[in-house]
Amino acid sequence: MLAKHSFILLVMITYLYFVTSDIVWFRPEQIHISYGEKSGDIVVTWSTFNETKDSIVEYGIGGLILQSNGTSVLFTDGGSAKHSQYIHKVTLSNLTPDRKYMYHCGSNLGWSNLFSFRSPPLQENWQPHIAIYGDMGNENAQSLTRLQEETQREMYDAILHVGDFAYDMNSQNAEVGDEFMRQIESIAAYVPYMTCPGNHEEKYNFSNYRYRFNMPNGNNFLSYSFNMGPLHIISISTEVYYFLNYGIKPLIFQYQWLEDDLARANLPENREKQPWIIVIGHRPMYCSNNDSDDCTKNETLTRAGLPFFQFFGLEKLFYNYGVDLEIWAHEHSYERLWPIYNHKIYNGSYNAPYVNPMAPVHFTTGSAGCKEGRDSFIKPRPEWSAFISRDYGFTRLKAYNKSHLHFEQVSDDKGGAVIDSFWIIKDSHDFYPNSVIDWAKMDSMRLKNFL
Ligand SMILES: *[C@@H]1O[C@H](CO)[C@@H](O)[C@H](O)[C@H]1NC(C)=O
Ligand SMILES: *[C@@H]1O[C@H](CO)[C@@H](O)[C@H](O)[C@H]1NC(C)=O
Ligand SMILES: *[C@@H]1O[C@H](CO)[C@@H](O)[C@H](O)[C@H]1NC(C)=O
Ligand SMILES: *[C@@H]1O[C@H](CO)[C@@H](O)[C@H](O)[C@H]1NC(C)=O
Ligand SMILES: *[C@@H]1O[C@H](CO)[C@@H](O)[C@H](O)[C@H]1NC(C)=O
Ligand SMILES: *[C@@H]1O[C@H](CO)[C@@H](O)[C@H](O)[C@H]1NC(C)=O
Ligand SMILES: *[C@@H]1O[C@H](CO)[C@@H](O)[C@H](O)[C@H]1NC(C)=O
Ligand SMILES: [Fe+2]
């Protein structure tokens, strides 16, 4: 009697196991969005652990009346378990500007929860508000709750995560990466989550980073650029200067791509529309932290170029092509600099350092929280260091127009208080004094644009 009941119970449990696990395996998770290759497009990305024939987004203004289909790729982590998943990508095109769309994603085998996003406004009417930080992990993700609250209240147009995710995405056979992507769904499913790689992404040739984030990098390398209203934002990999075990080709390719992108951004018709050129990259060129990173010493590889030859240094390239702002992370702290070039301070006019600054402005914002904790600073501080904080937090950028950008540093330790704020104001975006411009490159860009 007992044995018969046990048998029936076993059959039921086995049945439930297979039925419920099927539902789980086909169900989309880790949903996040990003800007597409074409201005105005939104890309939806998600994972399923089993293959689904279709990758579909159902969406619309006020109802799921539209449908777009996409593709999936099999991603297998490099760890011993060869943990694998299907990563789906669907591009939504021809969106009506500046409207709230609802969407869900998946297939007839399983749909995600319902999410929403606001479509990008027309570039010329856009005053983007962006949250920016690096170094946010799965454990101790201090800023995440506040970011979720503010993102879901529609405060931001986009989020920039300036490298170092999850700590690390490949850890525990990439289970940490899955858990991190589930965590950030609470923000990344609602606004484009734009990224660059950090040193914590290096494992297995950056494969977790490469597969999990769909950035508009049709160039097949990790760098890319995109526009938001008056901003031209360029995302680079500083890691090509540090992990030369993957060869020098990624470094050279990125440098050449950057020269082209900067020349194109400086064509008068482009710079007129997007006068602000902003670079984001993981490792800073300058920092005053008390640790062994090369930004605490005099020369960083990204600033000066490779040792002995001083080839491919980025500081000179960015100066020559009139980059306005350089945003970094990696140090688990916040540090703002006076306008700087080649170790020298070049304040702006009217005794106001950021009014018509005569060199790029830099800041480092790597304190969103991770299991490695905070970094501290050396004493005395270098004279180029304008403001430092060890508080956990993130940065807000509001781009008012072609002449005014405003920044706020939010402290999670101080309940969301703004501990630093500043304007960058430019009457014009002319080249810096003594810029060395490759006019041949500019001419060839002009020709390419014309053809
Ligand atoms: C789901 O994937 C697992 C692992 O690859 C496989 O063993 C299983 O048969 C798949 N299930 C279905 C229903 O396709
Ligand atoms: C998307 O794929 C589904 C299932 O294959 C199909 O029924 C539908 O017509 C496709 N939609 C579009 C817009 O191509
Ligand atoms: C790393 O990945 C890139 C992109 O897939 C590939 O082009 C490159 O050959 C890989 N490098 C190595 C050393 O495996
Ligand atoms: C750092 O480098 C700059 C420019 O190369 C040089 O002028 C300066 O003397 C160096 N400072 C130190 C402390 O080595
Ligand atoms: C730049 O401006 C700051 C703030 O006004 C000031 O402390 C600093 O001395 C100035 N540096 C130079 C080189 O003018
Ligand atoms: C860094 O901090 C340690 C411990 O507080 C201290 O011993 C050391 O002198 C500091 N180094 C610098 C360069 O300030
Ligand atoms: C740009 O925005 C700032 C800050 O809101 C404002 O003071 C300024 O007048 C604006 N300039 C133009 C040209 O609209
Ligand atoms: Fe880092």
Coordinates of N, CA, C and O in Angstrom, one line a residue, residues 296-427:
T296 N 48.4 55.9 -10.5 CA 49.0 56.6 -9.3 C 50.5 57.0 -9.5 O 51.1 57.7 -8.8
K297 N 51.1 56.3 -10.6 CA 52.5 56.7 -10.9 C 52.4 57.8 -12.0 O 51.3 58.3 -12.3
N298 N 53.5 58.1 -12.6 CA 53.5 59.3 -13.5 C 52.9 58.9 -14.8 O 52.2 59.7 -15.4
E299 N 53.1 57.7 -15.4 CA 52.7 57.4 -16.7 C 51.7 56.3 -16.8 O 52.0 55.2 -16.2
T300 N 50.6 56.4 -17.5 CA 49.7 55.3 -17.7 C 49.9 54.9 -19.2 O 50.2 55.8 -20.0
L301 N 49.7 53.7 -19.5 CA 49.8 53.2 -20.8 C 48.9 53.9 -21.8 O 49.2 54.2 -22.9
T302 N 47.7 54.1 -21.3 CA 46.7 54.7 -22.2 C 47.0 56.1 -22.5 O 46.8 56.6 -23.6
R303 N 47.6 56.8 -21.5 CA 47.9 58.3 -21.6 C 49.1 58.4 -22.6 O 49.0 59.2 -23.6
A304 N 50.2 57.8 -22.3 CA 51.4 58.0 -23.0 C 51.7 57.1 -24.1 O 52.5 57.3 -25.0
G305 N 51.0 55.9 -24.2 CA 51.2 54.9 -25.2 C 52.1 53.8 -24.7 O 52.5 53.9 -23.5
L306 N 52.4 52.9 -25.5 CA 53.2 51.8 -25.1 C 54.7 52.2 -24.7 O 55.2 53.1 -25.3
P307 N 55.3 51.6 -23.7 CA 56.6 52.0 -23.2 C 57.6 52.0 -24.3 O 57.5 51.2 -25.3
F308 N 58.7 52.7 -24.1 CA 59.9 52.8 -25.0 C 59.5 53.6 -26.3 O 60.1 54.5 -26.7
F309 N 58.4 53.1 -27.0 CA 58.1 53.7 -28.3 C 57.2 55.0 -28.1 O 57.1 55.8 -29.0
Q310 N 56.4 55.0 -27.0 CA 55.4 56.0 -26.8 C 54.4 56.1 -28.0 O 54.0 57.2 -28.5
F311 N 54.1 54.9 -28.5 CA 53.1 54.8 -29.6 C 51.7 54.8 -29.1 O 51.5 54.1 -28.1
F312 N 50.8 55.3 -29.9 CA 49.3 55.1 -29.6 C 48.8 55.7 -28.3 O 47.9 55.2 -27.7
G313 N 49.5 56.7 -27.8 CA 49.0 57.4 -26.6 C 47.7 58.1 -26.9 O 47.6 58.7 -27.9
L314 N 46.8 57.9 -26.0 CA 45.4 58.5 -26.2 C 45.3 59.9 -25.8 O 44.4 60.7 -26.3
E315 N 46.1 60.4 -24.8 CA 45.9 61.8 -24.3 C 46.0 62.8 -25.5 O 45.2 63.7 -25.6
K316 N 47.1 62.6 -26.2 CA 47.4 63.5 -27.3 C 46.3 63.5 -28.4 O 45.9 64.5 -28.9
L317 N 45.9 62.2 -28.7 CA 44.9 62.1 -29.7 C 43.6 62.8 -29.3 O 43.0 63.5 -30.1
F318 N 43.2 62.6 -28.1 CA 42.0 63.2 -27.6 C 42.1 64.8 -27.5 O 41.1 65.5 -27.8
Y319 N 43.3 65.2 -27.2 CA 43.5 66.7 -27.1 C 43.4 67.3 -28.5 O 42.7 68.3 -28.8
N320 N 44.1 66.6 -29.5 CA 44.2 67.1 -30.8 C 42.8 67.2 -31.5 O 42.5 68.1 -32.3
Y321 N 41.9 66.3 -31.2 CA 40.6 66.3 -31.8 C 39.5 66.9 -30.9 O 38.3 66.7 -31.1
G322 N 40.0 67.7 -29.9 CA 39.0 68.5 -29.2 C 38.0 67.7 -28.3 O 36.9 68.2 -28.2
V323 N 38.4 66.6 -27.7 CA 37.5 65.9 -26.8 C 37.3 66.8 -25.6 O 38.2 67.4 -25.0
D324 N 36.0 66.9 -25.2 CA 35.6 67.8 -24.1 C 35.8 67.2 -22.7 O 36.2 67.8 -21.8
L325 N 35.5 65.9 -22.7 CA 35.3 65.2 -21.4 C 35.7 63.8 -21.4 O 35.4 63.1 -22.4
E326 N 36.5 63.3 -20.4 CA 36.9 61.9 -20.4 C 36.5 61.3 -19.0 O 36.8 61.9 -18.0
I327 N 35.7 60.2 -19.1 CA 35.1 59.7 -17.9 C 35.7 58.3 -17.7 O 35.6 57.4 -18.6
W328 N 36.2 58.0 -16.5 CA 36.9 56.8 -16.2 C 36.3 56.1 -14.9 O 35.4 56.7 -14.2
A329 N 36.8 54.9 -14.6 CA 36.3 54.3 -13.3 C 37.5 53.5 -12.8 O 38.6 54.1 -12.7
H330 N 37.4 52.2 -12.4 CA 38.5 51.3 -12.0 C 38.9 51.6 -10.6 O 39.1 50.7 -9.8
E331 N 39.2 52.9 -10.2 CA 39.5 53.2 -8.8 C 38.1 53.3 -8.1 O 37.2 53.9 -8.6
H332 N 38.0 52.7 -7.0 CA 36.7 52.6 -6.3 C 36.5 53.8 -5.4 O 36.5 53.8 -4.2
S333 N 36.3 54.9 -6.1 CA 36.2 56.3 -5.5 C 35.8 57.2 -6.6 O 35.6 56.9 -7.7
Y334 N 35.6 58.5 -6.2 CA 35.2 59.6 -7.1 C 36.3 60.6 -7.1 O 36.7 61.0 -6.0
E335 N 36.8 61.0 -8.2 CA 37.8 62.1 -8.3 C 37.6 62.9 -9.5 O 37.4 62.4 -10.6
R336 N 37.5 64.3 -9.3 CA 37.3 65.2 -10.4 C 38.6 66.0 -10.5 O 39.3 66.3 -9.5
L337 N 39.0 66.3 -11.8 CA 40.3 67.0 -12.1 C 40.0 68.3 -12.6 O 39.0 68.6 -13.3
W338 N 41.0 69.3 -12.4 CA 41.0 70.5 -13.2 C 41.3 70.1 -14.6 O 42.0 69.1 -14.9
P339 N 40.9 71.0 -15.6 CA 41.3 70.6 -17.0 C 42.8 70.4 -17.1 O 43.6 71.1 -16.6
I340 N 43.1 69.3 -17.8 CA 44.5 68.9 -17.8 C 45.0 68.3 -19.1 O 44.2 67.7 -19.9
Y341 N 46.3 68.6 -19.4 CA 46.9 68.0 -20.6 C 48.4 67.9 -20.3 O 49.1 68.8 -19.9
N342 N 48.9 66.7 -20.5 CA 50.3 66.4 -20.3 C 50.8 66.9 -18.9 O 51.8 67.6 -18.8
H343 N 50.0 66.5 -17.9 CA 50.3 66.8 -16.5 C 50.2 68.3 -16.1 O 50.4 68.6 -14.9
K344 N 49.8 69.1 -17.0 CA 49.6 70.6 -16.7 C 48.2 71.0 -16.6 O 47.4 70.5 -17.4
I345 N 47.9 71.8 -15.7 CA 46.5 72.3 -15.6 C 46.3 73.5 -16.6 O 47.1 74.4 -16.7
Y346 N 45.1 73.4 -17.3 CA 44.8 74.5 -18.2 C 43.4 75.0 -17.9 O 42.4 74.5 -18.5
N347 N 43.2 75.8 -16.8 CA 41.9 76.3 -16.5 C 41.3 77.1 -17.6 O 42.0 77.6 -18.5
G348 N 40.0 77.3 -17.5 CA 39.2 78.1 -18.5 C 39.3 79.6 -18.2 O 40.1 80.1 -17.4
S349 N 38.4 80.3 -18.9 CA 38.5 81.8 -18.8 C 37.7 82.3 -17.6 O 37.0 81.5 -16.9
Y350 N 37.8 83.5 -17.3 CA 37.1 84.2 -16.2 C 37.4 83.6 -14.9 O 36.6 83.6 -14.0
N351 N 38.6 83.1 -14.7 CA 39.0 82.5 -13.5 C 38.1 81.3 -13.1 O 38.1 80.9 -11.9
A352 N 37.3 80.8 -14.0 CA 36.4 79.7 -13.7 C 37.0 78.5 -14.5 O 37.0 78.5 -15.7
P353 N 37.5 77.5 -13.8 CA 38.2 76.4 -14.4 C 37.4 75.7 -15.6 O 38.0 75.3 -16.5
Y354 N 36.1 75.6 -15.5 CA 35.4 74.8 -16.5 C 34.6 75.7 -17.4 O 33.7 75.3 -18.1
V355 N 34.8 77.0 -17.4 CA 34.2 77.9 -18.4 C 35.2 78.1 -19.5 O 36.3 78.7 -19.3
N356 N 34.9 77.5 -20.7 CA 35.9 77.5 -21.8 C 37.2 76.8 -21.4 O 38.3 77.5 -21.6
P357 N 37.2 75.7 -20.8 CA 38.5 75.0 -20.4 C 39.4 74.8 -21.6 O 38.9 74.6 -22.7
M358 N 40.7 75.0 -21.3 CA 41.7 74.9 -22.4 C 42.3 73.6 -22.6 O 43.3 73.4 -23.3
A359 N 41.7 72.6 -22.0 CA 42.1 71.2 -22.1 C 40.9 70.3 -21.7 O 40.0 70.8 -21.0
P360 N 41.0 69.0 -22.0 CA 39.9 68.1 -21.6 C 39.7 68.1 -20.0 O 40.6 68.2 -19.3
V361 N 38.4 67.9 -19.6 CA 38.1 67.7 -18.2 C 38.0 66.1 -18.0 O 37.5 65.4 -18.9
H362 N 38.6 65.7 -16.9 CA 38.5 64.2 -16.6 C 37.8 64.1 -15.2 O 38.0 64.9 -14.3
F363 N 37.0 63.0 -15.1 CA 36.7 62.5 -13.7 C 36.6 61.0 -13.7 O 36.4 60.4 -14.8
T364 N 36.7 60.4 -12.5 CA 36.7 59.0 -12.3 C 35.6 58.7 -11.4 O 35.5 59.3 -10.3
T365 N 34.7 57.8 -11.8 CA 33.5 57.4 -11.0 C 33.4 55.9 -10.9 O 32.7 55.3 -11.7
G366 N 34.1 55.3 -10.0 CA 34.1 53.8 -9.9 C 33.7 53.3 -8.5 O 34.2 52.3 -8.0
S367 N 32.6 54.0 -8.0 CA 32.3 53.6 -6.6 C 30.8 53.2 -6.4 O 30.2 53.4 -5.4
A368 N 30.3 52.5 -7.4 CA 28.9 52.0 -7.3 C 28.8 50.8 -6.4 O 27.7 50.5 -5.9
G369 N 29.9 50.2 -6.0 CA 29.9 49.2 -5.0 C 30.2 47.8 -5.5 O 29.6 47.3 -6.4
C370 N 31.3 47.2 -4.9 CA 31.6 45.8 -5.3 C 32.2 45.1 -4.1 O 32.5 45.8 -3.1
K371 N 32.5 43.8 -4.2 CA 33.0 43.1 -3.0 C 34.4 43.5 -2.6 O 34.9 43.2 -1.5
E372 N 35.1 44.3 -3.5 CA 36.5 44.7 -3.1 C 36.5 46.0 -2.3 O 37.6 46.5 -1.9
G373 N 35.3 46.6 -2.0 CA 35.2 47.7 -1.2 C 35.7 49.0 -1.8 O 35.7 49.2 -3.0
R374 N 36.3 49.9 -1.0 CA 36.6 51.3 -1.4 C 38.1 51.4 -1.6 O 38.9 50.7 -1.0
D375 N 38.5 52.4 -2.4 CA 40.0 52.8 -2.5 C 40.2 54.1 -1.8 O 39.3 55.0 -1.7
S376 N 41.5 54.3 -1.3 CA 41.8 55.5 -0.6 C 42.8 56.4 -1.4 O 43.2 56.0 -2.5
F377 N 43.2 57.5 -0.8 CA 44.0 58.5 -1.6 C 45.3 58.8 -0.9 O 45.5 58.6 0.3
I378 N 46.3 59.2 -1.7 CA 47.6 59.6 -1.2 C 47.5 61.0 -0.6 O 46.6 61.8 -0.9
K379 N 48.5 61.3 0.2 CA 48.6 62.6 0.8 C 50.1 63.1 0.6 O 51.0 62.2 0.8
P380 N 50.4 64.3 0.2 CA 49.4 65.3 -0.2 C 48.8 65.0 -1.6 O 49.4 64.3 -2.3
R381 N 47.7 65.7 -1.8 CA 47.0 65.4 -3.1 C 47.7 66.2 -4.2 O 48.2 67.4 -4.0
P382 N 47.8 65.7 -5.5 CA 48.4 66.4 -6.6 C 47.5 67.7 -6.8 O 46.3 67.7 -6.5
E383 N 48.1 68.7 -7.4 CA 47.4 70.0 -7.6 C 46.3 69.9 -8.6 O 45.4 70.7 -8.6
W384 N 46.4 68.9 -9.5 CA 45.3 68.8 -10.5 C 44.1 68.1 -10.0 O 43.0 68.1 -10.7
S385 N 44.1 67.6 -8.8 CA 43.0 66.9 -8.2 C 42.0 67.9 -7.5 O 42.4 68.5 -6.5
A386 N 40.8 68.1 -8.1 CA 39.9 69.2 -7.7 C 39.0 68.7 -6.5 O 38.6 69.5 -5.7
F387 N 38.6 67.4 -6.6 CA 37.6 67.0 -5.6 C 37.8 65.5 -5.4 O 37.9 64.8 -6.5
I388 N 37.8 64.9 -4.2 CA 37.8 63.5 -4.0 C 36.7 63.0 -3.0 O 36.4 63.8 -2.2
S389 N 36.3 61.8 -3.2 CA 35.4 61.2 -2.2 C 35.5 59.7 -2.3 O 35.6 59.1 -3.3
R390 N 35.5 59.1 -1.1 CA 35.5 57.6 -1.0 C 34.1 57.1 -0.8 O 33.9 55.9 -0.7
D391 N 33.0 57.9 -0.8 CA 31.7 57.5 -0.6 C 31.3 56.6 -1.8 O 31.6 56.8 -2.9
Y392 N 30.4 55.6 -1.5 CA 29.8 54.8 -2.6 C 28.8 55.8 -3.3 O 28.2 56.6 -2.6
G393 N 28.7 55.6 -4.6 CA 27.7 56.4 -5.3 C 27.9 56.4 -6.8 O 28.7 55.6 -7.3
F394 N 27.3 57.4 -7.5 CA 27.4 57.4 -9.0 C 27.2 58.9 -9.4 O 27.0 59.7 -8.6
T395 N 27.4 59.1 -10.7 CA 27.4 60.5 -11.2 C 26.1 60.7 -12.1 O 25.7 59.7 -12.8
R396 N 25.6 61.9 -12.1 CA 24.5 62.2 -13.0 C 25.0 63.3 -14.0 O 25.7 64.2 -13.5
L397 N 24.7 63.1 -15.2 CA 25.0 64.1 -16.2 C 23.8 64.6 -16.9 O 23.0 63.8 -17.4
K398 N 23.5 65.9 -16.8 CA 22.4 66.5 -17.6 C 23.0 67.4 -18.7 O 23.7 68.3 -18.4
A399 N 22.6 67.0 -19.9 CA 23.1 67.9 -21.0 C 22.0 68.8 -21.4 O 21.1 68.5 -22.1
Y400 N 22.2 70.1 -21.0 CA 21.1 71.1 -21.2 C 21.1 71.5 -22.7 O 20.0 71.6 -23.3
N401 N 22.3 71.8 -23.2 CA 22.3 72.2 -24.6 C 23.8 72.2 -25.1 O 24.6 71.6 -24.5
K402 N 24.0 72.9 -26.2 CA 25.4 72.8 -26.9 C 26.4 73.5 -26.1 O 27.6 73.4 -26.3
S403 N 26.0 74.4 -25.1 CA 27.0 75.1 -24.3 C 27.1 74.7 -22.8 O 28.0 75.0 -22.1
H404 N 26.1 74.0 -22.3 CA 26.0 73.8 -20.9 C 25.8 72.3 -20.5 O 24.8 71.7 -20.9
L405 N 26.7 71.7 -19.8 CA 26.6 70.4 -19.1 C 26.6 70.5 -17.6 O 27.4 71.3 -17.1
H406 N 25.7 69.8 -16.9 CA 25.8 69.8 -15.5 C 26.0 68.4 -14.9 O 25.4 67.5 -15.4
F407 N 26.7 68.4 -13.8 CA 27.1 67.1 -13.2 C 26.8 67.1 -11.7 O 26.9 68.1 -11.1
E408 N 26.4 65.9 -11.2 CA 26.2 65.8 -9.8 C 26.8 64.4 -9.3 O 26.6 63.4 -10.0
Q409 N 27.5 64.4 -8.2 CA 28.0 63.2 -7.7 C 27.1 62.8 -6.5 O 26.9 63.6 -5.5
V410 N 26.4 61.7 -6.6 CA 25.5 61.2 -5.6 C 26.2 60.3 -4.6 O 26.9 59.4 -5.0
S411 N 25.9 60.5 -3.3 CA 26.6 59.6 -2.3 C 25.5 58.7 -1.7 O 24.5 59.1 -1.2
D412 N 25.8 57.4 -1.8 CA 24.9 56.4 -1.1 C 25.1 56.4 0.4 O 24.2 56.1 1.1
D413 N 26.3 56.7 0.8 CA 26.6 56.7 2.2 C 25.8 57.9 2.9 O 25.4 57.7 4.1
K414 N 25.6 58.9 2.2 CA 24.9 60.1 2.8 C 23.4 60.1 2.3 O 22.9 61.2 2.0
G415 N 22.8 59.0 2.1 CA 21.4 58.9 1.8 C 21.0 59.5 0.4 O 19.9 60.0 0.3
G416 N 21.9 59.6 -0.5 CA 21.5 60.1 -1.8 C 21.9 61.6 -2.0 O 21.5 62.2 -3.0
A417 N 22.5 62.2 -1.0 CA 22.9 63.6 -1.1 C 23.9 63.8 -2.2 O 24.7 63.0 -2.6
V418 N 23.8 65.0 -2.8 CA 24.7 65.4 -3.9 C 26.0 66.0 -3.2 O 25.8 67.1 -2.5
I419 N 27.1 65.4 -3.3 CA 28.3 65.8 -2.6 C 29.2 66.7 -3.4 O 30.1 67.3 -3.0
D420 N 29.0 66.7 -4.8 CA 29.8 67.5 -5.7 C 28.9 67.8 -6.9 O 28.2 66.9 -7.4
S421 N 29.0 69.1 -7.3 CA 28.3 69.4 -8.6 C 29.0 70.5 -9.3 O 29.7 71.3 -8.7
F422 N 29.0 70.4 -10.6 CA 29.7 71.4 -11.4 C 29.1 71.5 -12.8 O 28.4 70.6 -13.3
W423 N 29.4 72.7 -13.4 CA 29.0 72.9 -14.8 C 30.2 72.9 -15.7 O 31.3 73.3 -15.2
I424 N 30.1 72.4 -16.9 CA 31.1 72.7 -17.9 C 30.4 73.5 -19.0 O 29.3 73.2 -19.5
I425 N 31.0 74.7 -19.2 CA 30.3 75.7 -20.1 C 31.3 76.0 -21.2 O 32.5 76.4 -20.9
K426 N 30.8 76.0 -22.4 CA 31.7 76.3 -23.6 C 30.9 77.2 -24.5 O 29.8 76.8 -25.0
D427 N 31.5 78.4 -24.8 CA 30.9 79.3 -25.8 C 31.1 78.7 -27.2 O 30.2 78.9 -28.1

